[in-house]
mmCIF file of C-alpha atoms and ligand atoms in Angstrom:
data_model
loop_
_atom_site.group_PDB
_atom_site.id
_atom_site.type_symbol
_atom_site.label_atom_id
_atom_site.label_comp_id
_atom_site.label_asym_id
_atom_site.label_seq_id
_atom_site.Cartn_x
_atom_site.Cartn_y
_atom_site.Cartn_z
ATOM 1 C CA UNK A 186 3.530 1.637 9.898
ATOM 2 C CA UNK A 187 0.285 0.247 10.489
ATOM 3 C CA UNK A 188 -1.832 -2.490 9.111
ATOM 4 C CA UNK A 189 -5.831 -1.856 9.946
ATOM 5 C CA UNK A 190 -8.420 -4.868 9.241
ATOM 6 C CA UNK A 191 -11.840 -4.305 7.833
ATOM 7 C CA UNK A 192 -14.803 -6.190 7.439
ATOM 8 C CA UNK A 193 -16.500 -5.344 4.344
ATOM 9 C CA UNK A 194 -19.783 -6.571 3.216
ATOM 10 C CA UNK A 195 -20.274 -7.343 -0.213
ATOM 11 C CA UNK A 196 -24.163 -6.355 -0.621
ATOM 12 C CA UNK A 197 -27.045 -6.410 -3.264
ATOM 13 C CA UNK A 198 -29.505 -8.436 -5.495
ATOM 14 C CA UNK A 199 -28.297 -11.765 -7.277
ATOM 15 C CA UNK A 200 -26.643 -11.326 -11.150
ATOM 16 C CA UNK A 201 -25.563 -7.544 -10.281
ATOM 17 C CA UNK A 202 -22.184 -8.829 -10.756
ATOM 18 C CA UNK A 203 -20.742 -9.353 -6.779
ATOM 19 C CA UNK A 204 -18.552 -12.610 -7.448
ATOM 20 C CA UNK A 205 -17.679 -10.819 -10.453
ATOM 21 C CA UNK A 206 -16.204 -8.090 -8.299
ATOM 22 C CA UNK A 207 -14.472 -10.010 -6.055
ATOM 23 C CA UNK A 208 -12.858 -12.540 -8.333
ATOM 24 C CA UNK A 209 -10.956 -9.378 -10.138
ATOM 25 C CA UNK A 210 -9.731 -8.541 -6.622
ATOM 26 C CA UNK A 211 -8.860 -11.828 -6.264
ATOM 27 C CA UNK A 212 -7.124 -12.092 -9.564
ATOM 28 C CA UNK A 213 -5.126 -9.039 -10.024
ATOM 29 C CA UNK A 214 -1.848 -10.417 -8.642
ATOM 30 C CA UNK A 215 -1.467 -9.003 -5.357
ATOM 31 C CA UNK A 216 -1.517 -10.498 -1.768
ATOM 32 C CA UNK A 217 -5.123 -12.553 -0.847
ATOM 33 C CA UNK A 218 -6.750 -15.451 0.023
ATOM 34 C CA UNK A 219 -10.222 -17.121 -0.792
ATOM 35 C CA UNK A 220 -12.310 -19.108 0.909
ATOM 36 C CA UNK A 221 -15.612 -20.304 0.277
ATOM 37 C CA UNK A 222 -18.263 -22.430 2.303
ATOM 38 C CA UNK A 223 -20.857 -24.075 1.005
ATOM 39 C CA UNK A 224 -22.664 -24.167 4.139
ATOM 40 C CA UNK A 225 -23.051 -20.542 4.895
ATOM 41 C CA UNK A 226 -23.466 -19.479 1.118
ATOM 42 C CA UNK A 227 -20.518 -16.648 2.230
ATOM 43 C CA UNK A 228 -17.200 -16.499 0.154
ATOM 44 C CA UNK A 229 -14.209 -14.376 1.946
ATOM 45 C CA UNK A 230 -11.638 -12.231 -0.078
ATOM 46 C CA UNK A 231 -8.782 -10.852 1.418
ATOM 47 C CA UNK A 232 -7.443 -7.485 -0.530
ATOM 48 C CA UNK A 233 -4.875 -5.254 1.084
ATOM 49 C CA UNK A 234 -4.999 -1.764 -0.146
ATOM 50 C CA UNK A 235 -1.867 0.669 0.540
ATOM 51 C CA UNK A 236 -2.940 4.049 1.125
ATOM 52 C CA UNK A 237 -1.286 6.281 -0.435
ATOM 53 C CA UNK A 238 1.819 8.715 0.331
ATOM 54 C CA UNK A 239 2.177 6.566 3.751
ATOM 55 C CA UNK A 240 3.367 3.134 4.287
ATOM 56 C CA UNK A 241 -0.080 2.023 6.191
ATOM 57 C CA UNK A 242 -2.690 -0.345 4.755
ATOM 58 C CA UNK A 243 -5.760 -1.606 4.969
ATOM 59 C CA UNK A 244 -6.573 -5.416 4.400
ATOM 60 C CA UNK A 245 -10.307 -5.779 3.456
ATOM 61 C CA UNK A 246 -11.749 -9.304 4.617
ATOM 62 C CA UNK A 247 -14.651 -9.228 1.877
ATOM 63 C CA UNK A 248 -17.547 -11.011 2.341
ATOM 64 C CA UNK A 249 -19.403 -12.114 -0.674
ATOM 65 C CA UNK A 250 -22.912 -12.859 0.379
ATOM 66 C CA UNK A 251 -25.045 -15.007 -1.824
ATOM 67 C CA UNK A 252 -27.649 -13.300 -3.294
ATOM 68 C CA UNK A 253 -30.129 -15.968 -3.449
ATOM 69 C CA UNK A 254 -33.038 -15.492 -1.097
ATOM 70 C CA UNK A 255 -33.024 -18.848 0.456
ATOM 71 C CA UNK A 256 -29.499 -18.412 1.949
ATOM 72 C CA UNK A 257 -29.992 -14.540 2.865
ATOM 73 C CA UNK A 258 -31.009 -15.748 6.499
ATOM 74 C CA UNK A 259 -27.950 -17.899 7.180
ATOM 75 C CA UNK A 260 -25.837 -15.118 5.518
ATOM 76 C CA UNK A 261 -27.037 -12.341 7.545
ATOM 77 C CA UNK A 262 -25.593 -14.444 10.798
ATOM 78 C CA UNK A 263 -22.367 -13.927 9.196
ATOM 79 C CA UNK A 264 -22.692 -10.330 8.601
ATOM 80 C CA UNK A 265 -21.639 -9.710 12.207
ATOM 81 C CA UNK A 266 -20.459 -6.038 12.851
ATOM 82 C CA UNK A 267 -19.171 -4.981 9.517
ATOM 83 C CA UNK A 268 -16.560 -2.528 9.095
ATOM 84 C CA UNK A 269 -17.694 -1.297 5.993
ATOM 85 C CA UNK A 270 -20.243 -1.520 3.272
ATOM 86 C CA UNK A 271 -20.067 -2.004 -0.522
ATOM 87 C CA UNK A 272 -23.805 -1.901 -1.574
ATOM 88 C CA UNK A 273 -24.221 -3.114 -5.535
ATOM 89 C CA UNK A 274 -26.664 -2.724 -8.336
ATOM 90 C CA UNK A 275 -26.881 -3.677 -11.954
ATOM 91 C CA UNK A 276 -26.883 -0.271 -14.217
ATOM 92 C CA UNK A 277 -29.378 -2.348 -16.662
ATOM 93 C CA UNK A 278 -31.658 -3.319 -13.834
ATOM 94 C CA UNK A 279 -33.897 -0.238 -12.013
ATOM 95 C CA UNK A 280 -35.383 -3.237 -10.046
ATOM 96 C CA UNK A 281 -31.839 -4.329 -8.532
ATOM 97 C CA UNK A 282 -31.280 -0.115 -7.683
ATOM 98 C CA UNK A 283 -34.406 0.325 -6.031
ATOM 99 C CA UNK A 284 -33.712 -2.774 -3.703
ATOM 100 C CA UNK A 285 -31.072 -1.056 -2.288
ATOM 101 C CA UNK A 286 -32.785 1.285 0.047
ATOM 102 C CA UNK A 287 -33.925 -2.817 1.623
ATOM 103 C CA UNK A 288 -30.245 -3.812 1.746
ATOM 104 C CA UNK A 289 -29.219 -0.462 3.515
ATOM 105 C CA UNK A 290 -32.324 -1.292 6.178
ATOM 106 C CA UNK A 291 -31.369 -4.746 6.705
ATOM 107 C CA UNK A 292 -27.410 -4.265 6.772
ATOM 108 C CA UNK A 293 -28.144 -1.153 9.445
ATOM 109 C CA UNK A 294 -29.460 -3.671 12.085
ATOM 110 C CA UNK A 295 -25.990 -5.302 12.409
ATOM 111 C CA UNK A 296 -23.940 -1.972 12.445
ATOM 112 C CA UNK A 297 -25.309 -1.475 16.107
ATOM 113 C CA UNK A 298 -24.569 2.523 16.862
ATOM 114 C CA UNK A 299 -21.198 1.989 14.515
ATOM 115 C CA UNK A 300 -20.103 4.389 12.111
ATOM 116 C CA UNK A 301 -19.856 2.140 8.931
ATOM 117 C CA UNK A 302 -18.558 3.769 5.901
ATOM 118 C CA UNK A 303 -19.926 2.472 2.251
ATOM 119 C CA UNK A 304 -19.786 2.829 -1.348
ATOM 120 C CA UNK A 305 -22.359 2.301 -3.512
ATOM 121 C CA UNK A 306 -21.673 0.291 -6.863
ATOM 122 C CA UNK A 307 -23.189 0.895 -10.324
ATOM 123 C CA UNK A 308 -21.672 -2.184 -12.243
ATOM 124 C CA UNK A 309 -22.167 -3.273 -15.764
ATOM 125 C CA UNK A 310 -21.345 0.044 -17.071
ATOM 126 C CA UNK A 311 -20.191 -1.527 -20.251
ATOM 127 C CA UNK A 312 -23.867 -2.193 -21.244
ATOM 128 C CA UNK A 313 -24.775 1.387 -21.978
ATOM 129 C CA UNK A 314 -27.223 0.852 -24.540
ATOM 130 C CA UNK A 315 -29.189 -0.927 -21.950
ATOM 131 C CA UNK A 316 -28.460 1.043 -19.142
ATOM 132 C CA UNK A 317 -31.824 1.840 -16.798
ATOM 133 C CA UNK A 318 -30.042 3.904 -14.079
ATOM 134 C CA UNK A 319 -28.505 7.606 -14.655
ATOM 135 C CA UNK A 320 -25.415 8.247 -12.618
ATOM 136 C CA UNK A 321 -26.929 11.408 -10.997
ATOM 137 C CA UNK A 322 -29.777 9.983 -10.007
ATOM 138 C CA UNK A 323 -27.732 7.063 -8.449
ATOM 139 C CA UNK A 324 -25.408 9.739 -7.179
ATOM 140 C CA UNK A 325 -27.691 11.701 -5.615
ATOM 141 C CA UNK A 326 -29.092 8.495 -3.670
ATOM 142 C CA UNK A 327 -25.865 7.446 -2.674
ATOM 143 C CA UNK A 328 -25.339 10.892 -0.805
ATOM 144 C CA UNK A 329 -28.227 10.469 1.013
ATOM 145 C CA UNK A 330 -26.835 7.303 2.998
ATOM 146 C CA UNK A 331 -23.592 9.099 3.051
ATOM 147 C CA UNK A 332 -22.105 6.586 0.359
ATOM 148 C CA UNK A 333 -19.741 6.930 -2.075
ATOM 149 C CA UNK A 334 -20.632 6.367 -5.599
ATOM 150 C CA UNK A 335 -18.772 4.565 -8.085
ATOM 151 C CA UNK A 336 -19.525 2.847 -11.738
ATOM 152 C CA UNK A 337 -17.629 -0.495 -12.906
ATOM 153 C CA UNK A 338 -17.080 -2.896 -15.106
ATOM 154 C CA UNK A 339 -16.179 -6.506 -14.078
ATOM 155 C CA UNK A 340 -16.418 -7.443 -17.221
ATOM 156 C CA UNK A 341 -14.026 -5.138 -18.523
ATOM 157 C CA UNK A 342 -11.983 -4.291 -15.451
ATOM 158 C CA UNK A 343 -13.006 -0.703 -15.604
ATOM 159 C CA UNK A 344 -12.474 1.459 -12.241
ATOM 160 C CA UNK A 345 -12.950 -2.176 -10.481
ATOM 161 C CA UNK A 346 -10.463 -0.858 -7.567
ATOM 162 C CA UNK A 347 -11.887 2.536 -7.210
ATOM 163 C CA UNK A 348 -14.643 1.300 -4.867
ATOM 164 C CA UNK A 349 -11.897 -0.360 -2.712
ATOM 165 C CA UNK A 350 -9.413 2.507 -2.161
ATOM 166 C CA UNK A 351 -12.298 4.434 -1.456
ATOM 167 C CA UNK A 352 -13.569 2.075 1.331
ATOM 168 C CA UNK A 353 -10.056 2.038 2.284
ATOM 169 C CA UNK A 354 -9.322 5.556 3.193
ATOM 170 C CA UNK A 355 -12.956 5.754 5.130
ATOM 171 C CA UNK A 356 -11.686 3.390 7.570
ATOM 172 C CA UNK A 357 -8.194 5.144 8.006
ATOM 173 C CA UNK A 358 -9.570 8.339 8.266
ATOM 174 C CA UNK A 359 -11.497 6.758 11.102
ATOM 175 C CA UNK A 360 -8.605 5.446 12.964
ATOM 176 C CA UNK A 361 -6.674 8.712 12.607
ATOM 177 C CA UNK A 362 -9.776 10.627 14.389
ATOM 178 C CA UNK A 363 -9.708 7.915 17.037
ATOM 179 C CA UNK A 364 -6.050 8.092 17.345
ATOM 180 C CA UNK A 365 -5.896 11.782 17.851
ATOM 181 C CA UNK A 366 -8.788 11.251 20.402
ATOM 182 C CA UNK A 367 -6.971 8.796 22.277
ATOM 183 C CA UNK A 368 -3.949 10.819 22.788
ATOM 184 C CA UNK A 369 -5.550 13.719 24.153
ATOM 185 C CA UNK A 370 -7.580 11.804 26.934
ATOM 186 C CA UNK A 371 -8.342 13.312 29.943
ATOM 187 C CA UNK A 372 -7.898 11.523 33.161
ATOM 188 C CA UNK A 373 -11.370 10.367 34.029
ATOM 189 C CA UNK B 266 0.060 -4.023 46.637
ATOM 190 C CA UNK B 267 -0.564 -2.290 43.164
ATOM 191 C CA UNK B 268 2.031 -3.871 40.521
ATOM 192 C CA UNK B 269 2.314 -4.064 37.285
ATOM 193 C CA UNK B 270 6.153 -3.976 37.448
ATOM 194 C CA UNK B 271 7.376 -7.644 36.215
ATOM 195 C CA UNK B 272 3.973 -8.139 34.241
ATOM 196 C CA UNK B 273 4.457 -8.021 30.665
ATOM 197 C CA UNK B 274 1.997 -8.430 26.945
ATOM 198 C CA UNK B 275 2.940 -11.406 25.669
ATOM 199 C CA UNK B 276 0.364 -11.695 23.044
ATOM 200 C CA UNK B 277 -1.935 -9.229 21.538
ATOM 201 C CA UNK B 278 -4.148 -9.942 18.310
ATOM 202 C CA UNK B 279 -3.171 -6.801 16.580
ATOM 203 C CA UNK B 280 -0.342 -4.084 17.139
ATOM 204 C CA UNK B 281 0.336 -0.379 15.628
ATOM 205 C CA UNK B 282 3.799 0.491 15.479
ATOM 206 C CA UNK B 283 3.457 3.270 17.260
ATOM 207 C CA UNK B 284 0.883 2.114 19.925
ATOM 208 C CA UNK B 285 2.523 -1.202 20.944
ATOM 209 C CA UNK B 286 1.263 -3.590 23.503
ATOM 210 C CA UNK B 287 4.167 -3.023 25.948
ATOM 211 C CA UNK B 288 2.306 0.446 26.703
ATOM 212 C CA UNK B 289 -0.470 -1.551 28.398
ATOM 213 C CA UNK B 290 2.290 -2.578 31.217
ATOM 214 C CA UNK B 291 4.471 0.536 31.461
ATOM 215 C CA UNK B 292 2.548 2.258 34.108
ATOM 216 C CA UNK B 293 1.938 5.287 32.035
ATOM 217 C CA UNK B 294 -1.742 6.178 31.331
ATOM 218 C CA UNK B 295 -0.366 8.395 28.326
ATOM 219 C CA UNK B 296 1.296 5.937 26.885
ATOM 220 C CA UNK B 297 -1.334 3.194 24.865
ATOM 221 C CA UNK B 298 -1.927 0.044 22.384
ATOM 222 C CA UNK B 299 -4.532 0.516 19.914
ATOM 223 C CA UNK B 300 -6.152 -2.389 18.403
ATOM 224 C CA UNK B 301 -6.455 -1.923 14.375
ATOM 225 C CA UNK B 302 -10.016 -2.951 13.658
ATOM 226 C CA UNK B 303 -12.648 -5.971 13.958
ATOM 227 C CA UNK B 304 -13.778 -7.636 17.000
ATOM 228 C CA UNK B 305 -12.811 -9.479 19.263
ATOM 229 C CA UNK B 306 -9.523 -8.702 20.026
ATOM 230 C CA UNK B 307 -7.283 -9.957 22.593
ATOM 231 C CA UNK B 308 -4.118 -9.418 24.549
ATOM 232 C CA UNK B 309 -2.578 -11.940 27.380
ATOM 233 C CA UNK B 310 -0.717 -10.681 30.307
ATOM 234 C CA UNK B 311 2.017 -12.772 31.728
ATOM 235 C CA UNK B 312 3.252 -12.456 35.817
ATOM 236 C CA UNK B 313 6.575 -13.225 37.081
ATOM 237 C CA UNK B 314 5.266 -15.526 39.101
ATOM 238 C CA UNK B 315 1.729 -17.255 39.880
ATOM 239 C CA UNK B 316 0.054 -14.492 41.712
ATOM 240 C CA UNK B 317 -3.649 -13.981 43.916
ATOM 241 C CA UNK B 318 -4.970 -11.587 42.309
ATOM 242 C CA UNK B 319 -7.665 -9.253 44.213
ATOM 243 C CA UNK B 320 -8.582 -6.212 41.886
ATOM 244 C CA UNK B 321 -7.509 -5.474 37.829
ATOM 245 C CA UNK B 322 -7.217 -1.687 37.200
ATOM 246 C CA UNK B 323 -7.798 -0.970 33.663
ATOM 247 C CA UNK B 324 -7.606 2.430 31.519
ATOM 248 C CA UNK B 325 -9.323 2.260 28.303
ATOM 249 C CA UNK B 326 -11.558 4.064 26.036
ATOM 250 C CA UNK B 327 -13.929 2.302 23.279
ATOM 251 C CA UNK B 328 -14.063 -0.433 24.875
ATOM 252 C CA UNK B 329 -18.289 -1.831 25.567
ATOM 253 C CA UNK B 330 -17.554 -5.690 26.663
ATOM 254 C CA UNK B 331 -14.512 -7.123 27.733
ATOM 255 C CA UNK B 332 -13.995 -10.889 28.994
ATOM 256 C CA UNK B 333 -11.016 -11.977 31.460
ATOM 257 C CA UNK B 334 -9.659 -15.258 31.834
ATOM 258 C CA UNK B 335 -6.970 -16.879 33.460
ATOM 259 C CA UNK B 336 -4.816 -19.871 34.003
ATOM 260 C CA UNK B 337 -2.374 -21.146 36.332
ATOM 261 C CA UNK B 338 0.237 -22.401 33.470
ATOM 262 C CA UNK B 339 3.821 -21.154 32.449
ATOM 263 C CA UNK B 340 2.254 -21.257 28.801
ATOM 264 C CA UNK B 341 -0.552 -19.201 27.605
ATOM 265 C CA UNK B 342 -2.667 -21.911 26.973
ATOM 266 C CA UNK B 343 -5.768 -23.644 28.577
ATOM 267 C CA UNK B 344 -7.761 -20.651 29.730
ATOM 268 C CA UNK B 345 -10.891 -20.699 31.810
ATOM 269 C CA UNK B 346 -13.151 -17.594 32.562
ATOM 270 C CA UNK B 347 -13.165 -15.151 35.620
ATOM 271 C CA UNK B 348 -15.668 -12.562 35.008
ATOM 272 C CA UNK B 349 -16.890 -10.592 32.117
ATOM 273 C CA UNK B 350 -17.861 -6.885 32.242
ATOM 274 C CA UNK B 351 -20.177 -4.173 30.398
ATOM 275 C CA UNK B 352 -18.043 -1.147 30.151
ATOM 276 C CA UNK B 353 -19.791 2.623 29.772
ATOM 277 C CA UNK B 354 -18.694 4.690 27.431
ATOM 278 C CA UNK B 355 -16.955 7.840 27.978
ATOM 279 C CA UNK B 356 -15.841 10.798 25.717
ATOM 280 C CA UNK B 357 -12.854 12.549 25.816
ATOM 281 C CA UNK B 358 -11.306 10.905 29.109
ATOM 282 C CA UNK B 359 -10.637 7.471 30.116
ATOM 283 C CA UNK B 360 -12.606 4.682 31.323
ATOM 284 C CA UNK B 361 -11.557 3.836 34.859
ATOM 285 C CA UNK B 362 -12.363 0.404 35.409
ATOM 286 C CA UNK B 363 -11.878 -1.054 38.813
ATOM 287 C CA UNK B 364 -12.787 -5.410 37.990
ATOM 288 C CA UNK B 365 -12.712 -7.363 41.141
ATOM 289 C CA UNK B 366 -11.010 -10.922 40.566
ATOM 290 C CA UNK B 367 -11.996 -12.371 44.329
ATOM 291 C CA UNK B 368 -8.205 -13.232 44.802
ATOM 292 C CA UNK B 369 -8.406 -15.875 41.845
ATOM 293 C CA UNK B 370 -4.699 -17.299 41.401
ATOM 294 C CA UNK B 371 -2.764 -16.974 37.946
ATOM 295 C CA UNK B 372 0.243 -16.699 36.022
ATOM 296 C CA UNK B 373 -1.270 -15.401 32.947
ATOM 297 C CA UNK B 374 -4.572 -13.208 32.454
ATOM 298 C CA UNK B 375 -6.330 -13.082 28.880
ATOM 299 C CA UNK B 376 -8.199 -10.027 28.047
ATOM 300 C CA UNK B 377 -10.818 -10.234 25.785
ATOM 301 C CA UNK B 378 -12.466 -7.329 23.904
ATOM 302 C CA UNK B 379 -15.784 -8.749 22.118
ATOM 303 C CA UNK B 380 -17.237 -5.745 21.500
ATOM 304 C CA UNK B 381 -16.303 -1.626 21.153
ATOM 305 C CA UNK B 382 -17.878 2.075 20.794
ATOM 306 C CA UNK B 383 -16.039 2.235 17.495
ATOM 307 C CA UNK B 384 -14.057 0.236 15.429
ATOM 308 C CA UNK B 385 -10.984 0.672 17.397
ATOM 309 C CA UNK B 386 -10.476 0.446 21.056
ATOM 310 C CA UNK B 387 -7.569 1.404 23.173
ATOM 311 C CA UNK B 388 -5.928 0.156 26.418
ATOM 312 C CA UNK B 389 -3.565 2.585 28.349
ATOM 313 C CA UNK B 390 -2.645 0.891 31.867
ATOM 314 C CA UNK B 391 -3.206 -2.369 33.702
ATOM 315 C CA UNK B 392 -1.830 -2.838 37.146
ATOM 316 C CA UNK B 393 -3.037 -5.626 39.695
ATOM 317 C CA UNK B 394 -3.828 -5.387 43.180
ATOM 318 C CA UNK B 395 -2.216 -8.671 45.279
HETATM 319 N N1 GDP C 654 -21.763 -7.070 -18.922
HETATM 320 C C1 GDP C 654 -21.242 -7.367 -17.767
HETATM 321 N N2 GDP C 654 -21.496 -8.161 -17.348
HETATM 322 C C2 GDP C 654 -21.282 -8.467 -15.691
HETATM 323 C C3 GDP C 654 -20.732 -7.745 -15.306
HETATM 324 N N3 GDP C 654 -20.385 -8.271 -14.311
HETATM 325 C C4 GDP C 654 -21.030 -9.491 -14.239
HETATM 326 N N4 GDP C 654 -21.487 -9.776 -15.147
HETATM 327 C C5 GDP C 654 -21.976 -11.094 -15.181
HETATM 328 O O1 GDP C 654 -23.487 -10.794 -14.591
HETATM 329 C C6 GDP C 654 -23.924 -12.198 -14.177
HETATM 330 C C7 GDP C 654 -23.696 -12.118 -12.597
HETATM 331 O O2 GDP C 654 -23.006 -12.248 -12.243
HETATM 332 P P1 GDP C 654 -22.505 -12.417 -10.590
HETATM 333 O O3 GDP C 654 -20.790 -12.010 -10.779
HETATM 334 O O4 GDP C 654 -22.508 -14.020 -10.634
HETATM 335 O O5 GDP C 654 -23.512 -11.560 -10.026
HETATM 336 P P2 GDP C 654 -23.761 -12.170 -8.067
HETATM 337 O O6 GDP C 654 -24.664 -12.857 -8.160
HETATM 338 O O7 GDP C 654 -24.180 -10.505 -7.591
HETATM 339 O O8 GDP C 654 -22.862 -12.372 -7.753
HETATM 340 C C8 GDP C 654 -22.747 -13.130 -14.827
HETATM 341 O O9 GDP C 654 -23.156 -13.579 -16.191
HETATM 342 C C9 GDP C 654 -21.478 -11.981 -15.094
HETATM 343 O O10 GDP C 654 -20.607 -12.481 -16.076
HETATM 344 C C10 GDP C 654 -20.242 -6.421 -15.919
HETATM 345 O O11 GDP C 654 -19.492 -5.660 -15.391
HETATM 346 N N5 GDP C 654 -21.199 -6.710 -17.268
HETATM 347 MG MG1 MG C 655 -22.328 -14.106 -6.124
#
């Protein structure tokens, strides 16, 4: 049994639904802690994800960055070295999808050569009549960046656990891979 | 004299049941302690008595930046810095480090890994030359 720990950045434009999503993680009745710092504009939610068919789990420390541009500089200092990325856009806003490219560039500077698995989340899937971003387009962009694509509705609580499970599983795979290497190291 | 007998780990910031911190001081570099994600990571080694340490030898993997602190207290508290090291990346074999502590006196040594080449680091063996 092992419990891994990962720092997960929740990124994306203002009003795409980041806080709504993190509040669902917070409200679903499992063990968590919550913390909000007004000075930094960063909210921390802890969520423990069990890896299916094992006794192992991953504790995700999810940092919800305030989308307001004025606070963004301060937030970047809090990013540190992330373990995982959750990039969110609004399916009814083409602009929020286009801006994902900038978010990726900004965060890459913090990854310092580490492989940081991530997901792309198209939120507000309940507003299907107002959809501006097609799943196939988002899917293709996600693939080109090595991200897994998910669509959610924080409002109707549809599919909200899928991105987290996918992130936890990616981190668990990295752990297994490194452990395998460590077990077979030469003497140097 | 090279000695890891009697020294043992009294605290580690993370632990994997299959790769516990005891593996650091068991004298065997096939067994290891593995971190479980995020930095910094740390562990504290206690010596049976206050000891003058000339060199620390550490076999590790994926460690990029390491700080060492010491105290001469019976408790694992009130540490002061001794040295820090930038460690080179290796692939497929252990990082073999020999770190001079210049005869400093210590009852506890605290090892803080502030950066890694991967999300996970391992320490396979630590011994000290007195
Ligand atoms: N219809 C709909 N509205 C949503 C959804 N998620 C969030 N919202 C609304 O979008 C607005 C912004 O959400 P918020 O979580 O504060 O966005 P943030 O700035 O990214 O944290 C709020 O009015 C939410 O109620 C969703 O899935 N569907
Ligand atoms: Mg918000």
